[in-house]
Short mmCIF file of C-alpha atoms in Angstrom, two decimals:
data_model
loop_
_atom_site.label_atom_id
_atom_site.label_comp_id
_atom_site.label_asym_id
_atom_site.label_seq_id
_atom_site.Cartn_x
_atom_site.Cartn_y
_atom_site.Cartn_z
CA MET A 1 62.31 76.50 113.77
CA SER A 2 65.50 76.72 111.63
CA HIS A 3 65.01 77.49 107.91
CA PRO A 4 67.08 76.71 104.62
CA ARG A 5 69.91 79.20 104.21
CA ALA A 6 69.03 81.51 101.57
CA THR A 7 70.34 84.69 99.83
CA ALA A 8 68.63 87.74 98.42
CA LEU A 9 69.29 90.93 96.60
CA ILE A 10 67.65 94.49 97.37
CA ALA A 11 66.96 96.69 94.44
CA ASP A 12 65.54 100.19 95.36
CA ASP A 13 66.73 103.60 94.19
CA GLU A 14 66.30 105.34 97.59
CA GLU A 15 69.21 104.34 100.23
CA PRO A 16 67.09 104.69 103.35
CA MET A 17 64.57 102.20 101.83
CA ARG A 18 67.36 99.69 101.17
CA ASP A 19 68.73 100.27 104.76
CA LEU A 20 65.31 100.01 106.40
CA LEU A 21 64.32 96.81 104.29
CA ARG A 22 67.82 95.27 105.29
CA SER A 23 67.14 95.92 108.94
CA ARG A 24 63.49 94.56 109.02
CA LEU A 25 64.28 91.42 107.13
CA ARG A 26 67.28 90.79 109.63
CA GLU A 27 64.48 90.82 112.32
CA ALA A 28 62.12 88.86 110.31
CA TRP A 29 64.30 86.32 108.75
CA PRO A 30 67.86 86.40 110.48
CA GLU A 31 69.35 83.40 108.40
CA LEU A 32 68.61 85.17 105.13
CA GLU A 33 72.08 86.77 103.62
CA ILE A 34 71.65 89.90 101.74
CA VAL A 35 74.35 89.34 98.98
CA ALA A 36 73.95 92.60 97.21
CA GLU A 37 72.13 95.80 96.78
CA ALA A 38 71.19 97.75 93.78
CA ALA A 39 69.94 101.43 92.98
CA ASN A 40 68.09 100.63 89.76
CA GLY A 41 66.91 97.81 87.44
CA ILE A 42 69.90 97.55 85.35
CA GLU A 43 72.32 97.20 88.56
CA ALA A 44 69.77 94.52 89.85
CA ILE A 45 70.08 92.46 86.56
CA ALA A 46 73.89 92.68 86.68
CA LEU A 47 74.19 91.92 90.36
CA ALA A 48 71.68 89.00 90.24
CA GLY A 49 73.76 87.58 87.23
CA GLN A 50 76.84 87.82 89.44
CA HIS A 51 75.61 86.59 92.87
CA GLN A 52 72.78 84.44 91.79
CA PRO A 53 70.33 85.18 94.76
CA ASP A 54 67.35 82.90 95.67
CA ILE A 55 65.24 86.04 96.04
CA VAL A 56 65.14 89.58 94.64
CA PHE A 57 63.20 92.20 96.36
CA LEU A 58 62.62 94.91 93.59
CA ASP A 59 61.07 98.38 93.93
CA ILE A 60 58.52 98.87 91.32
CA ARG A 61 59.50 102.48 90.26
CA MET A 62 63.48 102.90 89.73
CA PRO A 63 65.58 104.86 87.14
CA GLY A 64 67.29 102.72 84.44
CA LEU A 65 64.84 99.62 84.30
CA SER A 66 61.62 99.64 86.29
CA GLY A 67 61.28 96.75 89.00
CA ILE A 68 58.67 95.28 86.48
CA GLU A 69 60.99 95.27 83.51
CA ALA A 70 63.88 93.82 85.53
CA ALA A 71 61.49 90.99 86.82
CA ARG A 72 60.78 89.98 83.33
CA MET A 73 64.45 89.11 82.99
CA LEU A 74 64.80 87.40 86.47
CA PHE A 75 61.68 85.71 87.23
CA ASN A 76 62.66 82.37 86.08
CA ARG A 77 65.93 82.47 87.92
CA CYS A 78 64.84 83.62 91.37
CA HIS A 79 61.72 84.46 93.61
CA ILE A 80 60.58 87.81 92.99
CA VAL A 81 58.96 90.14 95.64
CA PHE A 82 57.82 93.66 94.61
CA ILE A 83 58.06 96.78 96.82
CA THR A 84 55.55 99.38 96.02
CA ALA A 85 54.70 102.70 97.86
CA TYR A 86 51.25 103.54 96.10
CA ASP A 87 50.40 101.44 92.90
CA GLN A 88 46.81 100.32 93.86
CA TYR A 89 46.42 98.76 90.52
CA ALA A 90 49.58 96.70 90.91
CA ILE A 91 48.30 95.63 94.56
CA GLU A 92 45.13 94.49 92.95
CA ALA A 93 46.92 92.46 90.45
CA PHE A 94 49.31 91.02 93.11
CA GLU A 95 46.32 90.01 95.29
CA GLN A 96 44.84 87.87 92.07
CA GLY A 97 48.00 86.25 90.89
CA ALA A 98 51.35 84.64 91.75
CA LEU A 99 53.13 87.79 92.44
CA ASP A 100 54.25 88.66 96.03
CA TYR A 101 54.55 92.34 97.21
CA LEU A 102 55.62 94.45 100.25
CA LEU A 103 54.15 97.94 100.82
CA LYS A 104 56.72 100.81 101.85
CA PRO A 105 57.69 100.89 104.54
CA ALA A 106 58.02 97.07 104.29
CA GLY A 107 57.66 95.49 108.08
CA GLY A 108 55.15 93.97 110.36
CA GLU A 109 53.00 90.97 109.66
CA ARG A 110 53.07 91.39 105.91
CA LEU A 111 56.82 91.04 105.91
CA LYS A 112 56.54 87.92 108.26
CA THR A 113 53.92 86.62 105.80
CA THR A 114 56.12 87.16 102.78
CA CYS A 115 59.16 85.51 104.62
CA THR A 116 57.15 82.63 105.49
CA ARG A 117 55.97 82.12 101.94
CA LEU A 118 59.55 82.55 100.65
CA GLN A 119 60.73 79.83 103.02
CA ALA A 120 58.32 77.47 101.81
CA ARG A 121 59.34 77.96 98.09
CA LEU A 122 63.13 77.72 98.78
CA GLY A 123 64.39 74.81 96.49
CA GLN A 124 61.33 74.93 94.17
CA GLN A 125 61.40 76.28 90.60
CA PRO A 126 60.27 79.98 90.83
CA ASP A 127 56.59 80.41 89.72
CA ASN A 128 56.15 81.43 86.09
CA ILE A 129 54.81 84.95 86.36
CA GLU A 130 55.31 86.07 82.58
CA ARG A 131 51.60 86.64 81.96
CA GLN A 132 51.12 88.80 85.24
CA LEU A 133 54.46 90.87 84.48
CA SER A 134 53.13 91.47 80.98
CA GLN A 135 49.69 92.86 82.38
CA LEU A 136 51.53 95.06 84.85
CA LEU A 137 53.94 96.24 82.17
CA GLN A 138 50.94 97.28 79.84
CA LYS A 139 49.43 99.29 82.62
CA ASN A 140 52.89 100.84 83.62
CA GLN A 141 54.43 101.60 80.28
CA PRO A 142 52.21 103.75 77.81
CA ALA A 143 52.12 107.08 79.96
CA LYS A 144 55.84 106.59 80.93
CA ALA A 145 56.90 105.90 77.39
CA ALA A 146 55.17 109.13 76.02
CA GLU A 147 57.41 111.20 78.44
CA TYR A 148 60.88 110.20 76.93
CA LEU A 149 62.68 112.89 74.92
CA HIS A 150 63.41 112.07 71.37
CA TRP A 151 64.43 115.48 70.01
CA ILE A 152 66.92 117.85 71.77
CA GLN A 153 66.81 121.62 71.03
CA ALA A 154 70.02 123.40 70.80
CA GLN A 155 70.55 127.15 69.93
CA VAL A 156 73.23 127.42 67.42
CA GLY A 157 73.90 131.33 66.66
CA ASN A 158 70.43 132.67 65.80
CA SER A 159 68.89 129.30 64.78
CA LEU A 160 67.23 126.62 67.01
CA ARG A 161 68.73 123.16 65.83
CA MET A 162 66.37 120.04 66.42
CA ILE A 163 68.85 116.85 67.12
CA SER A 164 67.28 113.51 67.11
CA THR A 165 68.23 111.30 69.87
CA ARG A 166 69.23 108.68 67.39
CA GLU A 167 71.95 110.94 66.07
CA ILE A 168 73.35 111.55 69.50
CA LEU A 169 76.78 109.53 70.52
CA PHE A 170 76.94 111.11 74.01
CA PHE A 171 76.20 113.75 76.43
CA ARG A 172 79.03 115.14 78.48
CA ALA A 173 78.97 117.68 81.28
CA ASP A 174 80.90 120.88 80.52
CA GLU A 175 80.83 123.57 83.05
CA LYS A 176 77.57 125.54 82.75
CA TYR A 177 76.48 123.53 79.80
CA THR A 178 76.03 119.99 78.62
CA ARG A 179 78.00 119.23 75.50
CA VAL A 180 75.73 117.00 72.80
CA GLN A 181 78.15 115.16 70.58
CA THR A 182 77.06 113.75 67.16
CA ALA A 183 79.10 112.28 64.37
CA GLN A 184 78.87 115.56 62.62
CA GLY A 185 80.13 117.75 65.65
CA GLU A 186 78.95 119.10 68.97
CA VAL A 187 76.64 121.71 70.31
CA LEU A 188 75.72 122.89 73.84
CA ILE A 189 72.61 123.09 75.75
CA ARG A 190 71.75 124.23 79.14
CA LYS A 191 70.10 120.99 80.38
CA THR A 192 71.97 119.30 82.92
CA LEU A 193 72.86 115.48 82.90
CA LYS A 194 70.53 114.81 85.82
CA GLU A 195 67.67 116.29 83.92
CA LEU A 196 68.58 114.47 80.54
CA GLU A 197 68.80 111.01 82.64
CA GLU A 198 65.55 111.57 84.04
CA GLU A 199 63.96 112.52 80.42
CA LEU A 200 65.71 109.97 78.16
CA ASP A 201 64.67 106.42 77.62
CA PRO A 202 66.99 104.37 80.00
CA ALA A 203 67.10 101.63 77.31
CA GLU A 204 68.60 104.18 75.01
CA PHE A 205 71.03 106.01 77.20
CA TRP A 206 73.35 104.86 80.01
CA ARG A 207 74.92 106.95 82.48
CA ILE A 208 78.67 105.55 82.25
CA HIS A 209 80.14 108.34 84.44
CA ARG A 210 79.02 111.14 86.49
CA SER A 211 79.97 113.59 83.74
CA THR A 212 78.65 111.22 80.68
CA LEU A 213 75.49 109.85 79.21
CA VAL A 214 76.06 107.51 76.03
CA ARG A 215 73.74 105.98 73.56
CA VAL A 216 74.02 102.44 74.14
CA ASP A 217 73.78 101.21 70.23
CA ALA A 218 76.54 103.97 69.57
CA ILE A 219 78.91 101.91 71.68
CA SER A 220 81.51 99.94 69.36
CA GLU A 221 83.51 98.30 72.08
CA VAL A 222 84.44 98.47 75.63
CA THR A 223 88.29 97.96 76.69
CA ARG A 224 90.62 98.20 79.62
CA ASP A 225 93.31 100.76 79.52
CA LEU A 226 96.73 100.12 81.50
CA ARG A 227 95.26 101.27 84.77
CA GLY A 228 92.54 98.86 84.53
CA ARG A 229 89.69 101.49 83.69
CA GLN A 230 86.97 100.34 81.56
CA MET A 231 86.97 102.69 78.39
CA VAL A 232 83.89 102.89 75.99
CA ARG A 233 84.68 103.64 72.26
CA VAL A 234 81.66 104.80 70.21
CA LYS A 235 81.19 104.81 66.48
CA ASN A 236 82.35 107.79 64.52
CA PHE A 237 84.33 109.30 67.22
CA PRO A 238 87.98 109.22 67.98
CA GLU A 239 88.01 109.72 71.76
CA GLU A 240 87.48 107.14 74.46
CA LEU A 241 85.31 107.58 77.23
CA GLU A 242 85.78 106.68 80.71
CA VAL A 243 83.71 104.20 82.68
CA SER A 244 83.44 105.16 86.31
CA ARG A 245 83.98 102.44 88.95
CA GLY A 246 80.23 102.60 90.30
CA ASN A 247 79.15 102.03 86.80
CA THR A 248 81.18 98.99 85.70
CA HIS A 249 78.42 96.65 86.47
CA LEU A 250 76.83 97.90 83.11
CA PHE A 251 79.43 95.88 81.23
CA GLN A 252 79.48 92.89 83.74
CA GLN A 253 81.06 90.58 81.49
CA MET A 254 84.34 92.23 81.15
#
């Protein structure tokens, strides 16, 4: 039996899981075309805007934006399927509502059932799942939000300086240290960019380069230089910051 041609996007921060789902989807639904893959929620939103897929498979727990947060921006444009490893509360919510889900590692009869349901929905307006997403987000957010860093401690001479993240323009890796740049100047801390990326609010700070984390609302403009590279200019700082090729999706409109 042939099914309508459909396109899909896979979003999961673990590449082996993306590979596995792609492989098993090929077996369960050979006609389905995977048009893009994302490693986080921010990428998922940008790539969905670029490729306009019929279906988006979203891992619930991803850096940048969670799958639930990304779904709130995508659900009225495409059919959403969540992928989860252990969220029992989420599974219970899915069973009661219009949300669809796959348990990691995705496969078997559950994947076939999901594909059958998606095939039946192609061409139809995606379900309005805003209420269910809001409920999931309420369960998922409080503990997570409390973990974000709001202050950075820096040793300056014999003093310990407390810097609010609202003052910070960007972080940049600098050999054994990380440079913390504010409008008033810079200090060095021993935390790595990887540690900071995990501890800071992903809605407040974006990784634009392997060596740079920038505060989003400190960005004044994004331009292209003569070599075609995207360059970020931040408020109250003269130097431009380079956006690496792998992070240009953050500024998709350019």
